[in-house]
Short mmCIF file of C-alpha atoms and ligand atoms in Angstrom, two decimals:
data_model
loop_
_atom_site.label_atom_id
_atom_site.label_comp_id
_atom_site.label_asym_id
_atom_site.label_seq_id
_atom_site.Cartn_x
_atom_site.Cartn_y
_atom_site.Cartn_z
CA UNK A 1 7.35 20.74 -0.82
CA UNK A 2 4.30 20.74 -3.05
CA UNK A 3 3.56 17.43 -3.61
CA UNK A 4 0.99 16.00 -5.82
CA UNK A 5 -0.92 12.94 -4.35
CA UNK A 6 -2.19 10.95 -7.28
CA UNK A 7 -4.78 8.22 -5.69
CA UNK A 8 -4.87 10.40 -1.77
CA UNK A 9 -8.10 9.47 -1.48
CA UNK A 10 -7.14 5.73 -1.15
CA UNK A 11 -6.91 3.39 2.05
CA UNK A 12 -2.45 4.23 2.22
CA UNK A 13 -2.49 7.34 0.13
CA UNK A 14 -5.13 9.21 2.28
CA UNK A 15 -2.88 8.44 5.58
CA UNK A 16 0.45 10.01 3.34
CA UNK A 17 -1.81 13.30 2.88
CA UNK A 18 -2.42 13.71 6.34
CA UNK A 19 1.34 13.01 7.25
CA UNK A 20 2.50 15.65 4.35
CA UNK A 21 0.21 18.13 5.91
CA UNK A 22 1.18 17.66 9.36
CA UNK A 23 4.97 18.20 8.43
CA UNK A 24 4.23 21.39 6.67
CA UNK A 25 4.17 20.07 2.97
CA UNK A 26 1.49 21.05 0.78
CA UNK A 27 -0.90 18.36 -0.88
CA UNK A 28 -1.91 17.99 -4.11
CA UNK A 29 -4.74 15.18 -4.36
CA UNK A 30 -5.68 13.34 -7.83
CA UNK A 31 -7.84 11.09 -7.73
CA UNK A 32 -10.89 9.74 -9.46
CA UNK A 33 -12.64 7.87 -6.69
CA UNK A 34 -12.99 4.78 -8.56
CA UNK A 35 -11.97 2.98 -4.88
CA UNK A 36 -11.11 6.22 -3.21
CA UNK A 37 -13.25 7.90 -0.91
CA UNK A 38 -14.01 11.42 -0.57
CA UNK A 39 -13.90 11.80 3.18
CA UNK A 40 -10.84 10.53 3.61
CA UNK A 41 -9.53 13.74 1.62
CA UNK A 42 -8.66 16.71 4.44
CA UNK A 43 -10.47 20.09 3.50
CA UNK A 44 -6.81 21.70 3.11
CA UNK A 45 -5.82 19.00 0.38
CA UNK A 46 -6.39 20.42 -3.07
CA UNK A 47 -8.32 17.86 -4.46
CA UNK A 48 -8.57 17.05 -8.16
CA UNK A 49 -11.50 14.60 -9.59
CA UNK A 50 -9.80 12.63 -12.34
CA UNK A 51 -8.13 10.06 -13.57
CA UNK A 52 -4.21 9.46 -13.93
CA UNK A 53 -5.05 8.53 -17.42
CA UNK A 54 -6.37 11.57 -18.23
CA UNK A 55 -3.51 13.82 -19.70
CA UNK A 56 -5.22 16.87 -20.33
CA UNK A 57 -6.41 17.12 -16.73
CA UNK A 58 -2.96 16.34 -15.94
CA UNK A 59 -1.54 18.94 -17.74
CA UNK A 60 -4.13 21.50 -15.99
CA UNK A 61 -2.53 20.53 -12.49
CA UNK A 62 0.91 20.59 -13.26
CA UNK A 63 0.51 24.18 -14.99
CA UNK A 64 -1.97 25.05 -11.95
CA UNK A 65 0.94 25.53 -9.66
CA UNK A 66 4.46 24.43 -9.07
CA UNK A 67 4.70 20.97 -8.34
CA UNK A 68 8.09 19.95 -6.25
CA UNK A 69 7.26 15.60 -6.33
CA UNK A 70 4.64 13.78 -7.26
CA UNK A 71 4.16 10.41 -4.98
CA UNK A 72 1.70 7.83 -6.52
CA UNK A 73 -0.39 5.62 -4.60
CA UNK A 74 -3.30 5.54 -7.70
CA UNK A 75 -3.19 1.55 -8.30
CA UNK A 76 -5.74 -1.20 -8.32
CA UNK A 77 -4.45 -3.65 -5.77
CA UNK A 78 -6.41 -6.84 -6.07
CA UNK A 79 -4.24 -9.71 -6.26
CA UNK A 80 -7.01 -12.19 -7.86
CA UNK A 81 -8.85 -10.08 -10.22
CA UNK A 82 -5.16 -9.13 -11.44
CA UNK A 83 -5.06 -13.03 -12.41
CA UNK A 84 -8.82 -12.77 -14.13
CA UNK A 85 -8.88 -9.10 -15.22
CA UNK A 86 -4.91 -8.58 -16.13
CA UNK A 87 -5.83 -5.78 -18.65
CA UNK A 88 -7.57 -3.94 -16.36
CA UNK A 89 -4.31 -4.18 -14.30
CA UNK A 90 -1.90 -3.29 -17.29
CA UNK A 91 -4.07 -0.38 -18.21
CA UNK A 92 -4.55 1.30 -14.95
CA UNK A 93 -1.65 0.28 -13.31
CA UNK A 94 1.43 0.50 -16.10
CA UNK A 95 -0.26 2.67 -18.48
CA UNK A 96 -1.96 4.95 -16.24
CA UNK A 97 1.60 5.19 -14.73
CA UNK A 98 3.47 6.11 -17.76
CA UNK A 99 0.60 8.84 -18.46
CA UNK A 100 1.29 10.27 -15.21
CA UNK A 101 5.21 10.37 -15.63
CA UNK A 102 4.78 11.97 -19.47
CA UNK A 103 3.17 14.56 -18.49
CA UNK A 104 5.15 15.19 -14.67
CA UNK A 105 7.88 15.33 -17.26
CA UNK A 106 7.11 18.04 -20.00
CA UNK A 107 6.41 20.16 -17.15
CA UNK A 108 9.64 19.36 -15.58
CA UNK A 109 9.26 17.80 -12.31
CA UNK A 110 12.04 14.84 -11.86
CA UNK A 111 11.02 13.75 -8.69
CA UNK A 112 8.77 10.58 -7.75
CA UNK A 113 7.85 8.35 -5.17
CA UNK A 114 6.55 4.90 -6.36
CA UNK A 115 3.98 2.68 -4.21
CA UNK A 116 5.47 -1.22 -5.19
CA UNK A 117 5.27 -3.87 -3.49
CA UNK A 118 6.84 -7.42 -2.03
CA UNK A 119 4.57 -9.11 -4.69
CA UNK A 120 7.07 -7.89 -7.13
CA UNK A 121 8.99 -10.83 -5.83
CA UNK A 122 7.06 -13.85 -6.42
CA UNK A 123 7.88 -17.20 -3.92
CA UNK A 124 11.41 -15.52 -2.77
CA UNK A 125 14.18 -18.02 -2.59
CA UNK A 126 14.82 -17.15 1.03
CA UNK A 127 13.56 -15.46 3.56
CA UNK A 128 13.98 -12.04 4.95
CA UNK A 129 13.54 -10.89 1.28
CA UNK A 130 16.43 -8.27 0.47
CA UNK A 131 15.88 -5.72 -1.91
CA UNK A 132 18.45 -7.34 -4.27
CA UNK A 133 16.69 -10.72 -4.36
CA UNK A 134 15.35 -11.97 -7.76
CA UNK A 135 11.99 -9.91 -8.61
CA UNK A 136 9.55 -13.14 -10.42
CA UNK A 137 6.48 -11.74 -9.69
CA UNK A 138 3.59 -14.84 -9.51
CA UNK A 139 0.69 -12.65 -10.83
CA UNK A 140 -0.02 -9.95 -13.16
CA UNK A 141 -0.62 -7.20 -10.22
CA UNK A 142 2.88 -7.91 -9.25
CA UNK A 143 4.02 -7.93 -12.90
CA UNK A 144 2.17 -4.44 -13.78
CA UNK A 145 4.56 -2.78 -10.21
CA UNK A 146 7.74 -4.49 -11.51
CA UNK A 147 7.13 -2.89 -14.62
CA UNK A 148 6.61 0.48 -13.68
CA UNK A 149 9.96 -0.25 -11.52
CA UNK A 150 11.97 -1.00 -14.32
CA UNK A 151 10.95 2.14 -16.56
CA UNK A 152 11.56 4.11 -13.71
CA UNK A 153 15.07 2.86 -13.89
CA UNK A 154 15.21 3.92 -17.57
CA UNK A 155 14.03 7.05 -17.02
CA UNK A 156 16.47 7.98 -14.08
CA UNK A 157 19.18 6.77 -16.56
CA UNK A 158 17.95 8.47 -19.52
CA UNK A 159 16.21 11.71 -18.15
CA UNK A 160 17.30 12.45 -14.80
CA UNK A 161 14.65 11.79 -12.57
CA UNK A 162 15.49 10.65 -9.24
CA UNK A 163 12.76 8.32 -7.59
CA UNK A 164 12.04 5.85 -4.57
CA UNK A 165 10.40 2.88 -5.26
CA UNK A 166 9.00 1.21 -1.82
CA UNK A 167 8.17 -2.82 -1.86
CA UNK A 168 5.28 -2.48 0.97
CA UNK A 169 4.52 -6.05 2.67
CA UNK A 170 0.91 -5.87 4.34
CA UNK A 171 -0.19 -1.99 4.92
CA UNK A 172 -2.77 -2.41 7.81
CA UNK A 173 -3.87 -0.29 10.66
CA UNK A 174 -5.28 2.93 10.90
CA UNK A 175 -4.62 6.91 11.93
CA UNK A 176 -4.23 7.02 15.57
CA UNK A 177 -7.20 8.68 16.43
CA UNK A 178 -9.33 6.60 14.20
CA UNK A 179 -10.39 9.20 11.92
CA UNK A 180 -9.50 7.55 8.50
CA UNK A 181 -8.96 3.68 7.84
CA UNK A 182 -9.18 0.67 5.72
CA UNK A 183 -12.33 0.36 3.33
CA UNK A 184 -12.10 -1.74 0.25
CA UNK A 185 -15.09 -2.84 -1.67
CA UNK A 186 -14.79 -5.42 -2.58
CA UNK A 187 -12.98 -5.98 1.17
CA UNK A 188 -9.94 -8.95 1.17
CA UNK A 189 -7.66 -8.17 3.34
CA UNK A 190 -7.60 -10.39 6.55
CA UNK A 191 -7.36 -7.60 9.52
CA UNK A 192 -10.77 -6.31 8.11
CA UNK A 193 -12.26 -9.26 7.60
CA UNK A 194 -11.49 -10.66 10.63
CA UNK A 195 -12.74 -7.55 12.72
CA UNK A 196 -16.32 -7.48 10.80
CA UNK A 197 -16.67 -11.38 11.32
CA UNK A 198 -15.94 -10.09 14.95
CA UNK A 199 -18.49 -7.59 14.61
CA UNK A 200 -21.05 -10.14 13.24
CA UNK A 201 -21.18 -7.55 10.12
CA UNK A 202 -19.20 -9.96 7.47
CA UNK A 203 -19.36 -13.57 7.38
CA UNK A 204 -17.53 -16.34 9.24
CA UNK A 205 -13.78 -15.78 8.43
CA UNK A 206 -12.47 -18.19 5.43
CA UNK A 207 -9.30 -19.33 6.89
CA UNK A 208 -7.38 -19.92 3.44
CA UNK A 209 -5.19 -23.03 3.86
CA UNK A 210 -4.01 -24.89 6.92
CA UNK A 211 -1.37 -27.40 5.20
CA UNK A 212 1.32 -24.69 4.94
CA UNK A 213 4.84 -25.32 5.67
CA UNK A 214 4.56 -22.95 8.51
CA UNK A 215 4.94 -23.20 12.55
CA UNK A 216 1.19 -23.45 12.62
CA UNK A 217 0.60 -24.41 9.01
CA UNK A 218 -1.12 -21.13 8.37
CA UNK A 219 0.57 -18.03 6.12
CA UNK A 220 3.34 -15.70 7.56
CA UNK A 221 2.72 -12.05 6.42
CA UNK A 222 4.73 -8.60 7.81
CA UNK A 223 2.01 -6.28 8.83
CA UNK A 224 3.41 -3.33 8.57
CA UNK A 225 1.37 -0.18 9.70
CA UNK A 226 -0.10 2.81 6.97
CA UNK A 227 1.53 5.49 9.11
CA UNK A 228 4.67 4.08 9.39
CA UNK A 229 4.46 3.24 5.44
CA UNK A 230 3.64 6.81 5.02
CA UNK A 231 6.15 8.01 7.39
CA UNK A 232 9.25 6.59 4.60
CA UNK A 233 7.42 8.63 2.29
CA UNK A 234 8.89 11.87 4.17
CA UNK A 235 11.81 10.38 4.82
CA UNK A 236 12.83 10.24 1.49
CA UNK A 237 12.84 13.58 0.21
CA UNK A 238 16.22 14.87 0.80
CA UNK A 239 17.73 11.32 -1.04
CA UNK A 240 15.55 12.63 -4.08
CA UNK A 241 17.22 16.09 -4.38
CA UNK A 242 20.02 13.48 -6.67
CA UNK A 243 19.21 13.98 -10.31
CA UNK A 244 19.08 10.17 -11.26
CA UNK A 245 19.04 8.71 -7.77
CA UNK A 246 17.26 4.96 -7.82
CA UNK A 247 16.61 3.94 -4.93
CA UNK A 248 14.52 0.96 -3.85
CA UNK A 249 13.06 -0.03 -0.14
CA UNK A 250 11.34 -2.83 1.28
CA UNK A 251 8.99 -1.48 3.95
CA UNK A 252 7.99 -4.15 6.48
CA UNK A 253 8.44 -4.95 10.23
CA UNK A 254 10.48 -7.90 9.89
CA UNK A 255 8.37 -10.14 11.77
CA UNK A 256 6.48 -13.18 10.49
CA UNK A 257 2.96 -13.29 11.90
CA UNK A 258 0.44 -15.64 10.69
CA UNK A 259 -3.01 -16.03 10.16
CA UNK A 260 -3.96 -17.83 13.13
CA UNK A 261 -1.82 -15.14 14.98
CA UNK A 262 -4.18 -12.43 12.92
CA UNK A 263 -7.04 -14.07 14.45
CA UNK A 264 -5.75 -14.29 17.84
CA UNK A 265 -4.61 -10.35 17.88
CA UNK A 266 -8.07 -9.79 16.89
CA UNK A 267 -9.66 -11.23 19.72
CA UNK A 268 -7.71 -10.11 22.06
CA UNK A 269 -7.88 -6.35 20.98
CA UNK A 270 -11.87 -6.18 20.42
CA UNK A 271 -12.85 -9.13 23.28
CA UNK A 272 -14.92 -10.29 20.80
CA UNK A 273 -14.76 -14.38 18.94
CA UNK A 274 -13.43 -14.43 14.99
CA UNK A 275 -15.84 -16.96 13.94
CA UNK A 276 -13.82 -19.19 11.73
CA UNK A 277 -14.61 -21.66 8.75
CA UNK A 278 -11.05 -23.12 7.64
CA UNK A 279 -11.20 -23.20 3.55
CA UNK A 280 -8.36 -24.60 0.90
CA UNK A 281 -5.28 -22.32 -0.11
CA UNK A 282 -6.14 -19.43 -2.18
CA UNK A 283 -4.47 -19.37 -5.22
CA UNK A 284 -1.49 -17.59 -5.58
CA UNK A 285 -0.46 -16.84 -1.94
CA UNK A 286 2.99 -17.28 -0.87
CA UNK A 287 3.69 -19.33 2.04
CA UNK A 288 5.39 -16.74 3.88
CA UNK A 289 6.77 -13.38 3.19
CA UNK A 290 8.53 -10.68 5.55
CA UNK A 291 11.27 -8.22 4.95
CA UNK A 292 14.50 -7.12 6.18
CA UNK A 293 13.84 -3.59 6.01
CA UNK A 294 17.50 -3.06 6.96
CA UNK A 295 18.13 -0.67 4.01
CA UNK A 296 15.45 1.72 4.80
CA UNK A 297 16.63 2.05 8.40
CA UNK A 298 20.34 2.52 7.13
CA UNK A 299 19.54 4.88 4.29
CA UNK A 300 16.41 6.75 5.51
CA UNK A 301 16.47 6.18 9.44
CA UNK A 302 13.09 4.68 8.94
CA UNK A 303 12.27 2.57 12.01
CA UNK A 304 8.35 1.59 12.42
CA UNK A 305 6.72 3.03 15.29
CA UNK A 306 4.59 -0.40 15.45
CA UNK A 307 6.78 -3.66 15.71
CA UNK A 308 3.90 -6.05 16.42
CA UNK A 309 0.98 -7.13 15.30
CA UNK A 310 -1.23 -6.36 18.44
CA UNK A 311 -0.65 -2.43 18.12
CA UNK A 312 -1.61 -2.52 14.83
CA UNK A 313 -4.84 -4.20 15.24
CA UNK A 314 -5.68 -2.05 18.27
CA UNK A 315 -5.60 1.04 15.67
CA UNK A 316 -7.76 -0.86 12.79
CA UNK A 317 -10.03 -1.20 15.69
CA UNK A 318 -10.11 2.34 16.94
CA UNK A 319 -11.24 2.77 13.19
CA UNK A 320 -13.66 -0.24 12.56
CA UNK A 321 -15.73 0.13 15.60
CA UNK A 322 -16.32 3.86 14.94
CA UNK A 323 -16.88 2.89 11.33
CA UNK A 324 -18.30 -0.69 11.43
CA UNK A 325 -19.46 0.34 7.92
CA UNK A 326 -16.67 1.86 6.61
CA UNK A 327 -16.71 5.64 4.72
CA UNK A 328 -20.55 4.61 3.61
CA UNK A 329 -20.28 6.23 0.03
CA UNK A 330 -21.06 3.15 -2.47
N1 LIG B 1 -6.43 -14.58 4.36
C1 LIG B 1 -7.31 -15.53 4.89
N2 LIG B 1 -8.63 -15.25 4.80
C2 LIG B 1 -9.13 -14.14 4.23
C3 LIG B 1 -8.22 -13.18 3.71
C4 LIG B 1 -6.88 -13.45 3.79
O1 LIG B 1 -6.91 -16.56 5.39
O2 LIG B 1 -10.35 -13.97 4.17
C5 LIG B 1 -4.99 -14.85 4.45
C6 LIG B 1 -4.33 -14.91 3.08
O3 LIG B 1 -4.39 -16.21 2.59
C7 LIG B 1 -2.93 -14.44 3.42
C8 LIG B 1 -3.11 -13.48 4.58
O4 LIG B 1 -4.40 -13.77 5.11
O5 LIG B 1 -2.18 -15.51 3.86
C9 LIG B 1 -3.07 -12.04 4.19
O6 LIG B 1 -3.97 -11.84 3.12
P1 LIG B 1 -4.40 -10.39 2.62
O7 LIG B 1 -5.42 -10.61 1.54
O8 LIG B 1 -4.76 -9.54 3.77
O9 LIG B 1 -3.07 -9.81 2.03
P2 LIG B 1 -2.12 -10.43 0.89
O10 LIG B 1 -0.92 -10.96 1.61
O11 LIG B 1 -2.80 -11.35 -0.02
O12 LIG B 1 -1.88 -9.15 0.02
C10 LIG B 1 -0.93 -8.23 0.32
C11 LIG B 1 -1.29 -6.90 -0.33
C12 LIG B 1 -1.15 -6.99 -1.82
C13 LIG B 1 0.20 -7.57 -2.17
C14 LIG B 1 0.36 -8.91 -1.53
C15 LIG B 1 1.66 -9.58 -1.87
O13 LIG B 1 -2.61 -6.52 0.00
O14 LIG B 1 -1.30 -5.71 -2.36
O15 LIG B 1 0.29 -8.73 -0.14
O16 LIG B 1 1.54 -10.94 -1.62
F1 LIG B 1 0.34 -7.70 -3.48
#
């Protein structure tokens, strides 16, 4: 397959390229490196500098050479500047999107792979979420993926494409031999944060609410690891060869792990102390949130190579202490 990679310079899209590569596919990269990084690009990726907005440089690739899929991992992922910025979101994220599908379509390539995610369900009603539980997304990041969701849906109805949609829970880790990793700016997400605090290169770690209704009061989360997100990816192709197929997949482990559990992980794997300050609830976090990924193994034989939380620390590590720093490209 020739696939085109919009946003394969990101933290989950970067690990897909790799992945493709390795199993023979060929990558197309787009990407404007607005959070991407350009090392995190292999030198046998095509690699495109632009935006998904941009149609005309769109239209360039797609007549450039035949594209089979096109998997799309260019979206901006911060759940709290979704809730203060929420056109930034709706621009990037849904119309960005819908640029990217025009113009995939009027060169006539029906096939697309979708990164969503399990904020797409809000506070789920029960717990493991299923992929048929009410979507009532709590903030507008959520919102702008549920969107995109629900045109896809339209458009496999109305024009034939077939398409995977995958509901990631918490894409952490690293590639195994520590090449490529995690490195937001602004940084977040607790695995990294916790492992610079470690490091003594970020701050004491905020530990955002203790008063949760939780075994230990702090949030549950399903890690789930980039390589094994990536790995579904693959696994879908031969489901998409259905004009009109639909298909939706919750990617996570399964298990709950929380905060506190983070921390622990952490110190264990790097020997080091997470110094700790213990801060109120951020707003809009779920209490808990974990998947039964039950589907994915049925339909796609997806299983995740890491089931715990301690593995997948171990291979942020292998990355964060040969890159304390990250990609250093700001
Ligand atoms: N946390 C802390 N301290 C920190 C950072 C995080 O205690 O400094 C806690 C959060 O409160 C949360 C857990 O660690 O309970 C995980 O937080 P992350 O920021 O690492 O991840 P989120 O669960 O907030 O976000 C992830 C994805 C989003 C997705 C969201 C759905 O990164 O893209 O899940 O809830 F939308």
């Amino acid at each position: 397959m020739k696939v085109l990679v919009a946003g394969g310079a990101g933290y989950i899209g970067s690990h897909c390229v790799r992945q493709l590569l390795a199993a023979g596919h060929e990558s197309v990269v787009l990407d404007n490196f607005a959070y991407g990084h350009r090392a995190a690009v292999p030198a046998d990726a095509k690699l495109h500098d632009a935006s998904l907005a941009d149609a005309a440089a769109l239209d360039c690739i797609f007549k450039s050479g035949r594209i089979d899929l096109v998997m799309h991992f260019a979206a901006f992922c911060y759940v709290g500047e979704s809730v203060t910025a929420p056109l930034k979101y709706y621009l990037n994220n849904v119309t960005g999107t819908y640029t990217l599908l025009d113009a995939m379509l009027r060169h006539g390539v029906k096939k697309f792979v979708f990164s969503s995610t399990c904020a797409t369900y809000g506070v789920p009603a029960s717990l493991p979420i299923v992929e048929g539980m009410p979507q009532a997304p709590i903030n507008p990041y959520g919102q702008t993926k549920l969107d995109v969701e629900n045109a896809l849906k339209a458009l496999a109805h109305a024009q034939s494409i077939s398409f995977a949609a995958f509901r990631y829970f918490n894409a952490a880790g690293a590639a195994e031999d520590g090449s490529i990793g995690e490195d937001h700016d602004p940084e977040t997400h607790l695995i990294p944060l916790a492992i610079g605090a470690a490091q003594g290169i970020r701050p004491a770690l905020q530990i955002f609410g203790t008063d949760y209704p939780t075994p230990d009061k702090t949030c549950l989360r399903d890690y789930v690891h980039v390589d094994d997100l990536s790995r579904a990816h693959i696994a879908v192709f031969d489901k998409l060869a259905k004009p009109g197929a639909a298909l939706f997949y919750n990617l996570g482990t399964g298990a709950p792990t929380s905060v506190l559990e983070v921390i622990q992980a952490v110190e264990m794997v790097t020997q080091l102390k997470v110094p700790v300050k213990y801060a109120p609830r951020r707003e809009g976090d779920p209490p808990a949130l974990y998947a039964n990924a039950a589907k994915a193994q049925r339909e796609l034989g997806w299983k995740p190579k890491f089931r715990s939380i301690e593995p997948i620390v171990e291979s942020a590590w292998r990355w964060h202490s040969r890159k304390p720093r990250g990609y250093e490209d700001r």
